[in-house]
Short mmCIF file of N, CA and C in Angstrom, two decimals:
data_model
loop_
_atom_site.label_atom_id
_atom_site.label_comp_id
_atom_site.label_asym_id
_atom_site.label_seq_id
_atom_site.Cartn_x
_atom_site.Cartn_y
_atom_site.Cartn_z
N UNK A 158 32.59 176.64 128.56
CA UNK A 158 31.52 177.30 127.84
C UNK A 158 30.38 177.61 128.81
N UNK A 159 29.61 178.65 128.70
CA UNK A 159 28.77 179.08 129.61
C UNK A 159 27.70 178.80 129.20
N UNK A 160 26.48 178.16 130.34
CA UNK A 160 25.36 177.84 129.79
C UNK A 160 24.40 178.21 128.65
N UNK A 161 23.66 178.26 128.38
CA UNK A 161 22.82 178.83 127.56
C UNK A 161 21.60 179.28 128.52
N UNK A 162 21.20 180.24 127.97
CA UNK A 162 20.31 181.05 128.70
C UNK A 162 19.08 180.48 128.58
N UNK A 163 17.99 180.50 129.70
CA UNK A 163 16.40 180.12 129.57
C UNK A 163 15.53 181.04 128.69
N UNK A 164 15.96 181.96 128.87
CA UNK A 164 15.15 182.87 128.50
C UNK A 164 15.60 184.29 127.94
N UNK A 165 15.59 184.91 126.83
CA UNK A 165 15.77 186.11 126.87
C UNK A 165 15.31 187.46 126.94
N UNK A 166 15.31 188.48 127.75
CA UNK A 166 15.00 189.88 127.67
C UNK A 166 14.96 190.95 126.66
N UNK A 167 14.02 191.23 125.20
CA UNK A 167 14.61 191.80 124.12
C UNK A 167 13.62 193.20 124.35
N UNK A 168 14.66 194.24 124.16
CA UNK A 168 13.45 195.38 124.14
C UNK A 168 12.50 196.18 122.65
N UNK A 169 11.66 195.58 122.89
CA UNK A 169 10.98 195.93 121.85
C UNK A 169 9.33 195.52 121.69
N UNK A 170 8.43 196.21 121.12
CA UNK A 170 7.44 195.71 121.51
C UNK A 170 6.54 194.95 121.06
N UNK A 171 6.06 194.31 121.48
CA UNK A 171 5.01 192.56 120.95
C UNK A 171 4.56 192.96 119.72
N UNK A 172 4.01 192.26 119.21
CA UNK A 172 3.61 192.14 117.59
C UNK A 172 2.14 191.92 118.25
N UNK A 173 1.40 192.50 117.19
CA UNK A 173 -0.21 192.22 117.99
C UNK A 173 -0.66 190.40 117.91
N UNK A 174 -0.21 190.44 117.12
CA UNK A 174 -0.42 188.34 117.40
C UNK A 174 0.33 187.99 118.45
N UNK A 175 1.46 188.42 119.22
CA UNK A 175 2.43 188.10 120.17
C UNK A 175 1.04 188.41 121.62
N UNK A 176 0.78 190.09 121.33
CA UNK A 176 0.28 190.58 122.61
C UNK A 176 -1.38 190.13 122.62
N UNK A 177 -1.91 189.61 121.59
CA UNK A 177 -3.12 189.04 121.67
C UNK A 177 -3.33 187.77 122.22
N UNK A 178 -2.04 186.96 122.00
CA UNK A 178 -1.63 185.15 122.38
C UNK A 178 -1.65 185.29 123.71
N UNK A 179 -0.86 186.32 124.61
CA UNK A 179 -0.55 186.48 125.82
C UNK A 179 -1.58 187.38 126.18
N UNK A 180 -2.22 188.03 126.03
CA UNK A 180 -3.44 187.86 126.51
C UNK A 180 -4.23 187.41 127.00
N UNK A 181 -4.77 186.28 125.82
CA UNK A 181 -5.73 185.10 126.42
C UNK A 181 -4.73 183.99 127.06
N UNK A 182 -3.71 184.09 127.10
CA UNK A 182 -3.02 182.99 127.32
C UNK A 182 -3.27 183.33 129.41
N UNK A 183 -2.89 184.86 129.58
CA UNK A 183 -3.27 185.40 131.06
C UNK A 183 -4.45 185.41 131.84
N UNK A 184 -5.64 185.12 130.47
CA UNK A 184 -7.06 185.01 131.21
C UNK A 184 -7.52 186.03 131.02
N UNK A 185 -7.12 186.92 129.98
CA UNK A 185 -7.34 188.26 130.40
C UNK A 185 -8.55 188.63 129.07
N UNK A 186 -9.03 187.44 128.64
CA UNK A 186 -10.20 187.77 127.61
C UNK A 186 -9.09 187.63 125.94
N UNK A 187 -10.03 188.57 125.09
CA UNK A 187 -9.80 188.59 123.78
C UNK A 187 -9.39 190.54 123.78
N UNK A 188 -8.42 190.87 122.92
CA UNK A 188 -8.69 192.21 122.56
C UNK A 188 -8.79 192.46 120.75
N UNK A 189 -9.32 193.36 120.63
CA UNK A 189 -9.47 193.98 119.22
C UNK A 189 -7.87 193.90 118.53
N UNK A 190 -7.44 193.84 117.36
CA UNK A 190 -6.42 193.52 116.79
C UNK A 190 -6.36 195.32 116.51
N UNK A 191 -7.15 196.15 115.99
CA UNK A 191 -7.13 197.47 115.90
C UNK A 191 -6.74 198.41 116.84
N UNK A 192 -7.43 198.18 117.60
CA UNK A 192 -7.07 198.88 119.32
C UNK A 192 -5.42 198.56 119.81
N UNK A 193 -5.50 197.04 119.85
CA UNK A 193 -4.41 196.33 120.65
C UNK A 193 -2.96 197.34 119.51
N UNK A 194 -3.31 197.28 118.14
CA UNK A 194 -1.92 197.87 117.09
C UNK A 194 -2.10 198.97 117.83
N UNK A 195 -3.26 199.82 117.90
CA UNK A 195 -2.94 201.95 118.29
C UNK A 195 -2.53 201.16 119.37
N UNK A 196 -2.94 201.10 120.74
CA UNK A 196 -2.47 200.71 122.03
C UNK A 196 -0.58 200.61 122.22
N UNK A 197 -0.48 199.62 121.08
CA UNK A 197 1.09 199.25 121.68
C UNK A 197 1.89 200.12 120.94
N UNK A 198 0.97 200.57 119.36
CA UNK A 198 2.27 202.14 118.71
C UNK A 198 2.09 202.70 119.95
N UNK A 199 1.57 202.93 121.00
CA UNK A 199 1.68 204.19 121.92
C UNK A 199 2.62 203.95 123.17
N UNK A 200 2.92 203.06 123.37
CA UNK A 200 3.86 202.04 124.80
C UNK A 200 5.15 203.61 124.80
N UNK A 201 5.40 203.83 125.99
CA UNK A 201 6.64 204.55 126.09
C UNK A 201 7.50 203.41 125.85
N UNK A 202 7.30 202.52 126.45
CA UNK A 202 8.54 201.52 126.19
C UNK A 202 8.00 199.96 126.61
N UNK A 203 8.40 198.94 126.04
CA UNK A 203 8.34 197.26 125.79
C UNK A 203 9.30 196.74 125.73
N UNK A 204 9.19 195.31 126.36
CA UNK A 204 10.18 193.91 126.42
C UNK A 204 9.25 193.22 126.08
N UNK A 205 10.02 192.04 125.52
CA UNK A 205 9.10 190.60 125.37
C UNK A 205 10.59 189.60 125.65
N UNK A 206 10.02 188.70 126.28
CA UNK A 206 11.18 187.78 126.63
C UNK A 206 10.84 186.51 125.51
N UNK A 207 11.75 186.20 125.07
CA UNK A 207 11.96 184.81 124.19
C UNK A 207 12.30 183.84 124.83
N UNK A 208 12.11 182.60 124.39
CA UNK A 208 12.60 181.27 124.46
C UNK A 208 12.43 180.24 123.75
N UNK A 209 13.57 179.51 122.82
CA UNK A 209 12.99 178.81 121.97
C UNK A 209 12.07 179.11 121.18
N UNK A 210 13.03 180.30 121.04
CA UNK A 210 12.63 181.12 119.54
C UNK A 210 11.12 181.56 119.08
N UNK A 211 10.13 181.94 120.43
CA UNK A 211 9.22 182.21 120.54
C UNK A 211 9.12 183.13 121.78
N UNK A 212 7.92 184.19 121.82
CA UNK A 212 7.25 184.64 122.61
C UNK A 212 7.29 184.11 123.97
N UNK A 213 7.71 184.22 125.12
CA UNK A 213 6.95 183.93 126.25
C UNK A 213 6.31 184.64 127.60
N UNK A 214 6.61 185.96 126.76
CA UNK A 214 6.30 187.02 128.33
C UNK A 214 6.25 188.02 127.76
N UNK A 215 6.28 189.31 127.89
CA UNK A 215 6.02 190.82 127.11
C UNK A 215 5.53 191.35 128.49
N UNK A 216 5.85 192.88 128.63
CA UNK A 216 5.92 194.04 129.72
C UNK A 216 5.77 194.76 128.91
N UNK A 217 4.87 196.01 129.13
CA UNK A 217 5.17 197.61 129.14
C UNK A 217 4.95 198.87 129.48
N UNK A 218 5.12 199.85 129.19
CA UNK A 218 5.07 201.05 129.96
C UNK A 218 4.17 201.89 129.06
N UNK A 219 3.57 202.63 130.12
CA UNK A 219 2.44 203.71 129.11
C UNK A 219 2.35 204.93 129.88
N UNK A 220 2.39 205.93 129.90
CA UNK A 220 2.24 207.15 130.72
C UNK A 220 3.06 208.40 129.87
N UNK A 221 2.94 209.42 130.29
CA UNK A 221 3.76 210.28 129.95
C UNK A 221 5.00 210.53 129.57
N UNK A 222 6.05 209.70 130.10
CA UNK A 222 7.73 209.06 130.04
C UNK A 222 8.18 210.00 130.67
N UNK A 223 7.83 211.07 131.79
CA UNK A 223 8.49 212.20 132.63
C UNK A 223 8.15 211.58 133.92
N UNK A 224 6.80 211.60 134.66
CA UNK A 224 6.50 211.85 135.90
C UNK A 224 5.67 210.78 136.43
N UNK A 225 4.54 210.25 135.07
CA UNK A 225 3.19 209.28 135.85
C UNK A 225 4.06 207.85 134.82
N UNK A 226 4.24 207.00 135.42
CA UNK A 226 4.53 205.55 134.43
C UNK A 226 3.28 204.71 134.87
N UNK A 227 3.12 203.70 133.59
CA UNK A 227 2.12 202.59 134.46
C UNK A 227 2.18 201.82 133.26
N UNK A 228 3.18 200.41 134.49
CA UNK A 228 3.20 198.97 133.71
C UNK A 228 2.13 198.17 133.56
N UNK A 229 2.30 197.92 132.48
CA UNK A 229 0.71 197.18 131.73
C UNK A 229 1.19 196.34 131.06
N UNK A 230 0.35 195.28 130.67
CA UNK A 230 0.12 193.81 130.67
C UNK A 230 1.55 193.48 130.69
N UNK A 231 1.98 193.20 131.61
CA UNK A 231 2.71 192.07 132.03
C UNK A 231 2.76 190.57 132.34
N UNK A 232 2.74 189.70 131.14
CA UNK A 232 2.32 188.39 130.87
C UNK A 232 3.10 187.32 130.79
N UNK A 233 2.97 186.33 131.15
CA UNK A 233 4.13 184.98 130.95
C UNK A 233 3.33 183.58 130.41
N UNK A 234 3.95 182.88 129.34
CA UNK A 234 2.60 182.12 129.44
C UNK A 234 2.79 180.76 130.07
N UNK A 235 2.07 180.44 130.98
CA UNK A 235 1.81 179.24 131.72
C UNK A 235 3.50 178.39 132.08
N UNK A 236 3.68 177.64 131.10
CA UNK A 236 5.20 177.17 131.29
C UNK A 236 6.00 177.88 131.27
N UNK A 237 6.77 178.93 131.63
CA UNK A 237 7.67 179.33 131.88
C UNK A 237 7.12 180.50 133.33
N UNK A 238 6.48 180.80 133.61
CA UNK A 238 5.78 181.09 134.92
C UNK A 238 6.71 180.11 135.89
N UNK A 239 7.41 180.87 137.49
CA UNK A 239 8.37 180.28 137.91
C UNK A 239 9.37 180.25 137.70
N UNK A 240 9.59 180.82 136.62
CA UNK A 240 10.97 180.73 135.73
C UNK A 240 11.87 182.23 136.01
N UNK A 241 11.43 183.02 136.51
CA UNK A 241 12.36 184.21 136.47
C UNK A 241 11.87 184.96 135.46
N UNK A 242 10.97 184.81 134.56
CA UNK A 242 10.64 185.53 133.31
C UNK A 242 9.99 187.30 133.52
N UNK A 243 9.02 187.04 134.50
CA UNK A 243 7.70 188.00 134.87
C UNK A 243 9.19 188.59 135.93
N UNK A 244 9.46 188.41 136.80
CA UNK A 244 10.29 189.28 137.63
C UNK A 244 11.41 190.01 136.28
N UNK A 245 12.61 189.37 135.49
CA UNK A 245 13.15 189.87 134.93
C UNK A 245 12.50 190.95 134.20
N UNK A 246 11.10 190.47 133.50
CA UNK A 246 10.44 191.91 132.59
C UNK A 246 10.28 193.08 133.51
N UNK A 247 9.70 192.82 134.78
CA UNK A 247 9.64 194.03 135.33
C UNK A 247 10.95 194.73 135.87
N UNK A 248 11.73 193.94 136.18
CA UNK A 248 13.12 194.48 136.44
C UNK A 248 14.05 195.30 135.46
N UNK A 249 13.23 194.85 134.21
CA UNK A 249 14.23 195.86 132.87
C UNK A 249 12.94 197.08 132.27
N UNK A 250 11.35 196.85 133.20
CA UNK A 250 10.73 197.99 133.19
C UNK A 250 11.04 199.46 134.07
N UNK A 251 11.37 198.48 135.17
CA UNK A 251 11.80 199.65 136.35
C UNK A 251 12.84 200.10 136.32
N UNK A 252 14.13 199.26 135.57
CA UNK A 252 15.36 199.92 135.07
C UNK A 252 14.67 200.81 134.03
N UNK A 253 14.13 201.25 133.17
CA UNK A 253 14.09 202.02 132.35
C UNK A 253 13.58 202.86 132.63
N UNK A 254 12.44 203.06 134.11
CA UNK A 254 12.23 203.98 134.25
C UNK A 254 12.71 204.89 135.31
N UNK A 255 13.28 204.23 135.67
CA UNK A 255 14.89 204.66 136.84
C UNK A 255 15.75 205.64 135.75
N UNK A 256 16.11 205.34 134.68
CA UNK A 256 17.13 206.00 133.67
C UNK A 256 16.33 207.19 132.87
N UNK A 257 15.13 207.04 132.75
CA UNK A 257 14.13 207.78 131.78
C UNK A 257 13.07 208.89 132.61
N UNK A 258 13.26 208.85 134.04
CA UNK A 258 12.36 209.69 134.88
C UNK A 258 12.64 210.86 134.30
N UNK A 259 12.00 211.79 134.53
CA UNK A 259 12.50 213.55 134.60
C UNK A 259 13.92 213.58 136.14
N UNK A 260 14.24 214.39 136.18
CA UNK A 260 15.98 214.61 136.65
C UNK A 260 15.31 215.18 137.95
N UNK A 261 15.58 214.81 139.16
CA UNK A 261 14.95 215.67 140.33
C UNK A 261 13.95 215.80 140.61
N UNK A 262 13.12 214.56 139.94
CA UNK A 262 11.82 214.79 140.24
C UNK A 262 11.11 213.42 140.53
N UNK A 263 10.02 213.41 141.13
CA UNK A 263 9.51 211.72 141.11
C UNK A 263 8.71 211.40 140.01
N UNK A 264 8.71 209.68 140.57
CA UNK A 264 8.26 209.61 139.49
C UNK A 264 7.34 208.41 139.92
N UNK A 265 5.67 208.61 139.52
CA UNK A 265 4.16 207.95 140.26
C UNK A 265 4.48 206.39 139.13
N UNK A 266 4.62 205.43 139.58
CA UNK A 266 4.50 204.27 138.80
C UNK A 266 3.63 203.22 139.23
N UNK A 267 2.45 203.14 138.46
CA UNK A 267 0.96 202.41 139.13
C UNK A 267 1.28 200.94 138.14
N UNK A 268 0.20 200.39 138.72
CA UNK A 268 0.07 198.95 137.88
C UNK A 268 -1.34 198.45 138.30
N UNK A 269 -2.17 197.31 137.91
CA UNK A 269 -3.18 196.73 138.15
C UNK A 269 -2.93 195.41 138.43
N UNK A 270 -2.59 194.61 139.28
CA UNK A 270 -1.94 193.13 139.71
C UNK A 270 -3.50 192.04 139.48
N UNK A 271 -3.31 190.92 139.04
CA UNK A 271 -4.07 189.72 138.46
C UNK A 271 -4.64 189.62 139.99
N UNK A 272 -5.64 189.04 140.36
CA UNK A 272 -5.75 188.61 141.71
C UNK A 272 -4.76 187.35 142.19
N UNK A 273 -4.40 187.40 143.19
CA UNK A 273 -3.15 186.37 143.64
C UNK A 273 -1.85 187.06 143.39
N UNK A 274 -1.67 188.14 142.33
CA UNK A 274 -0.12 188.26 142.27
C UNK A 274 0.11 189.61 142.86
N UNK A 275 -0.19 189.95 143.88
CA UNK A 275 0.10 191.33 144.42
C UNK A 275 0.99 191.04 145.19
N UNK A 276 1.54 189.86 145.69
CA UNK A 276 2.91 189.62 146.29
C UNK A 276 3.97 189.53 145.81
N UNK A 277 3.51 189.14 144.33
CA UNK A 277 4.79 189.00 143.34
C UNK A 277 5.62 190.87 143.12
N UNK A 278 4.24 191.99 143.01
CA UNK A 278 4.89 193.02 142.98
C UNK A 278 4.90 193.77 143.80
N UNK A 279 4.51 193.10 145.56
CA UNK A 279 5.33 193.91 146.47
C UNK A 279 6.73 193.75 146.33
N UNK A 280 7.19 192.72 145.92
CA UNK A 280 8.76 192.71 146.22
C UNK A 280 9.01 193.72 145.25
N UNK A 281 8.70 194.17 144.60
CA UNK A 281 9.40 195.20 143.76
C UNK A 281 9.21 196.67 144.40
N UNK A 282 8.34 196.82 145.63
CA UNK A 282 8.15 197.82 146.32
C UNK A 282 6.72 198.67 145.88
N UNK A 283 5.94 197.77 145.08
CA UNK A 283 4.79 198.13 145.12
C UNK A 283 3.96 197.63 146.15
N UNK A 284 2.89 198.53 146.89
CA UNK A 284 2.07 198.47 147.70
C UNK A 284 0.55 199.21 147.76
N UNK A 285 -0.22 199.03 148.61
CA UNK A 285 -1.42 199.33 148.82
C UNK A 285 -1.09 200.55 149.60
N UNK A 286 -1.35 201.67 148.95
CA UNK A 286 -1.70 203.07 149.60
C UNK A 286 -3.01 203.82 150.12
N UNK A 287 -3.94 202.67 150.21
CA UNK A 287 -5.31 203.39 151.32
C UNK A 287 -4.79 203.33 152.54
N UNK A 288 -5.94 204.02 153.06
CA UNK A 288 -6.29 205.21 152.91
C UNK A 288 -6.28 206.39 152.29
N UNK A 289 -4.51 206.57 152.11
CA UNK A 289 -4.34 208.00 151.64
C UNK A 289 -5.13 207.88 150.26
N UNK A 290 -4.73 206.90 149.12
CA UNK A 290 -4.97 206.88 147.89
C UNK A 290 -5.58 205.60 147.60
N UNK A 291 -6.80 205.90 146.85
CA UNK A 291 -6.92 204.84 146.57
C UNK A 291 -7.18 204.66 144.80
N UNK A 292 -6.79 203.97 144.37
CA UNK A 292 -6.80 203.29 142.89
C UNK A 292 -7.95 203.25 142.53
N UNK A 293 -8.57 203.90 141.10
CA UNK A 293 -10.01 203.91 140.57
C UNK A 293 -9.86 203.76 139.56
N UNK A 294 -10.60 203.36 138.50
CA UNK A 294 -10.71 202.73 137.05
C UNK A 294 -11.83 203.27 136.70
N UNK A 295 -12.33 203.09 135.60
CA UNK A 295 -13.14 203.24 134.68
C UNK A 295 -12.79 202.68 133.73
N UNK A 296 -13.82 201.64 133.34
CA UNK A 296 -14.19 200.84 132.03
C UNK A 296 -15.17 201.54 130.80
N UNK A 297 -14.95 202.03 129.95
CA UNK A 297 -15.79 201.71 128.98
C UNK A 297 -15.73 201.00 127.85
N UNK A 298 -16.69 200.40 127.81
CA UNK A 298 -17.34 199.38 126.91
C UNK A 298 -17.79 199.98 125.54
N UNK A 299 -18.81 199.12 125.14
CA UNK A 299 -19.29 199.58 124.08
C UNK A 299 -20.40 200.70 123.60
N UNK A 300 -21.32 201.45 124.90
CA UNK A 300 -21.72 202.30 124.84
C UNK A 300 -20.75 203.49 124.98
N UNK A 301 -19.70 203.68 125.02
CA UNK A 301 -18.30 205.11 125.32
C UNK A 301 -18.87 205.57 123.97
N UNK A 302 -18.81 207.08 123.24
CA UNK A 302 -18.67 207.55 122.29
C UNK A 302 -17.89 207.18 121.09
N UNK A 303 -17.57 207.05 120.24
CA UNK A 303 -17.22 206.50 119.15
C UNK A 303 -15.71 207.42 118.98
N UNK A 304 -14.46 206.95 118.23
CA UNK A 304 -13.52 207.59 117.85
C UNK A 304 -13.72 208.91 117.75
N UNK A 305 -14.62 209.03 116.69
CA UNK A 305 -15.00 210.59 115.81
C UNK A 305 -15.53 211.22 116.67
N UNK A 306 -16.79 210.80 117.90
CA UNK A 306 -17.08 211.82 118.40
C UNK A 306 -16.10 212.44 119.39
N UNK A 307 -15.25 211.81 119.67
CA UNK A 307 -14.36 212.59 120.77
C UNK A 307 -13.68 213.55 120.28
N UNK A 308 -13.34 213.15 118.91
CA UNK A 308 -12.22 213.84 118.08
C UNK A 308 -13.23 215.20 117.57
N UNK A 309 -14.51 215.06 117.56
CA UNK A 309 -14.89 216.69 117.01
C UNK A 309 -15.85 217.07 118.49
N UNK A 310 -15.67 216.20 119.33
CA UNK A 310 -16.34 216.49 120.17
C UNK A 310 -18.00 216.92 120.69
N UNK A 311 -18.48 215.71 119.85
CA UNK A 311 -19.63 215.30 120.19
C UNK A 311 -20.25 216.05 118.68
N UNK A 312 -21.33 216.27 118.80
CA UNK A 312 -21.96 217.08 117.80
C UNK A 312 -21.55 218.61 117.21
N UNK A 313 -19.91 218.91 117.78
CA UNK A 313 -19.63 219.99 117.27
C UNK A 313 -19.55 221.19 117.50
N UNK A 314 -20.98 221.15 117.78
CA UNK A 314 -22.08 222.59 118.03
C UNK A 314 -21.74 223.08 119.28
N UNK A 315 -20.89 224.74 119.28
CA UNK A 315 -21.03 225.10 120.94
C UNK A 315 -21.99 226.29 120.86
N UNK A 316 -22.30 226.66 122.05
CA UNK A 316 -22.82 227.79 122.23
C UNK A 316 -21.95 228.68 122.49
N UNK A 317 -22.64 230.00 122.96
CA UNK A 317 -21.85 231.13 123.16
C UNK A 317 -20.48 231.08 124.10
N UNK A 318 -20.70 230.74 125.35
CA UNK A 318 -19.71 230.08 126.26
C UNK A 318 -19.06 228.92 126.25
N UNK A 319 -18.86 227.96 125.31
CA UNK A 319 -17.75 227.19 124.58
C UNK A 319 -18.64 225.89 124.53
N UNK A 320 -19.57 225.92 125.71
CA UNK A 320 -19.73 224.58 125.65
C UNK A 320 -20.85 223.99 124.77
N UNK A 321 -20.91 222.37 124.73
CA UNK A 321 -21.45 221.90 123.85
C UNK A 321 -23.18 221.81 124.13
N UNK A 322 -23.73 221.86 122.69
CA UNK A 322 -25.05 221.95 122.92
C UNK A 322 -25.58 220.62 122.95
N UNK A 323 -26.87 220.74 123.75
CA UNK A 323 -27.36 219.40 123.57
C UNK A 323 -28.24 218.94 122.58
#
């Protein structure tokens, strides 16, 4: 009889109590239960690894699903860290996007690494591209515009040449 497995690889994506637990479980703060549901309906694609019939890791993908990918929160929680868990999720991220690229074409796959684990995803052949490129973010917080205004685009009102009035 063959062992029983540590851990399993299931594709599908976290439940917002799953991806909120692993969250804080990563250090990575608290997120909105509202946001975090739109956020993960939007994932091109998710794993969460089980064990003992619980949660212990979750991966996924967000980008376009042709050309730009970018794996996001990739989490393990505490005990099973060491375990093969965090390498396997990304290994059935990058398989999917090996199978799911556009045909003949490349394909840009970014990530944001925890401090300390940027060695964990060089081995996967991620690296530091400065000079040529360098990686930029933008945060907004709680002053960003509100849902609605983006969606009618601010106050509405354009002028003659499209744009918006002040």
């Amino acid at each position: 009889m063959e062992p029983a497995k540590e851990f399993e690889i299931t594709v599908r994506r976290p439940t917002v109590a799953e991806h909120q637990m692993l969250w804080q479980a990563a250090g990575w703060g608290t997120v909105d239960s509202r946001m975090a549901e739109a956020s993960l309906a939007r994932s091109v694609h998710a794993v969460v690894a089980e064990a003992e019939g619980r949660v212990v890791g979750m991966g996924r993908i967000v980008g376009d699903g042709a050309m730009y990918f970018y794996i996001q929160d990739v989490a393990v929680l505490p005990g099973y860290r060491e375990r093969g868990v965090g390498r396997a999720i990304v290994e059935r991220l990058l398989a999917y996007i090996r199978a799911n690229r556009y045909e003949q074409g490349l394909a840009f796959v970014g990530l944001f690494a925890s401090p300390g684990k940027e060695g964990f995803y060089e081995r996967f052949g991620f690296r530091d591209h400065s000079p040529g490129m360098t990686g930029m973010f933008l945060v907004m917080e709680d002053s960003a515009p509100a849902r609605e205004d983006r969606e009618t685009g601010g106050s509405g009102e354009e002028n003659s040449e499209g744009r918006e009035r002040p």
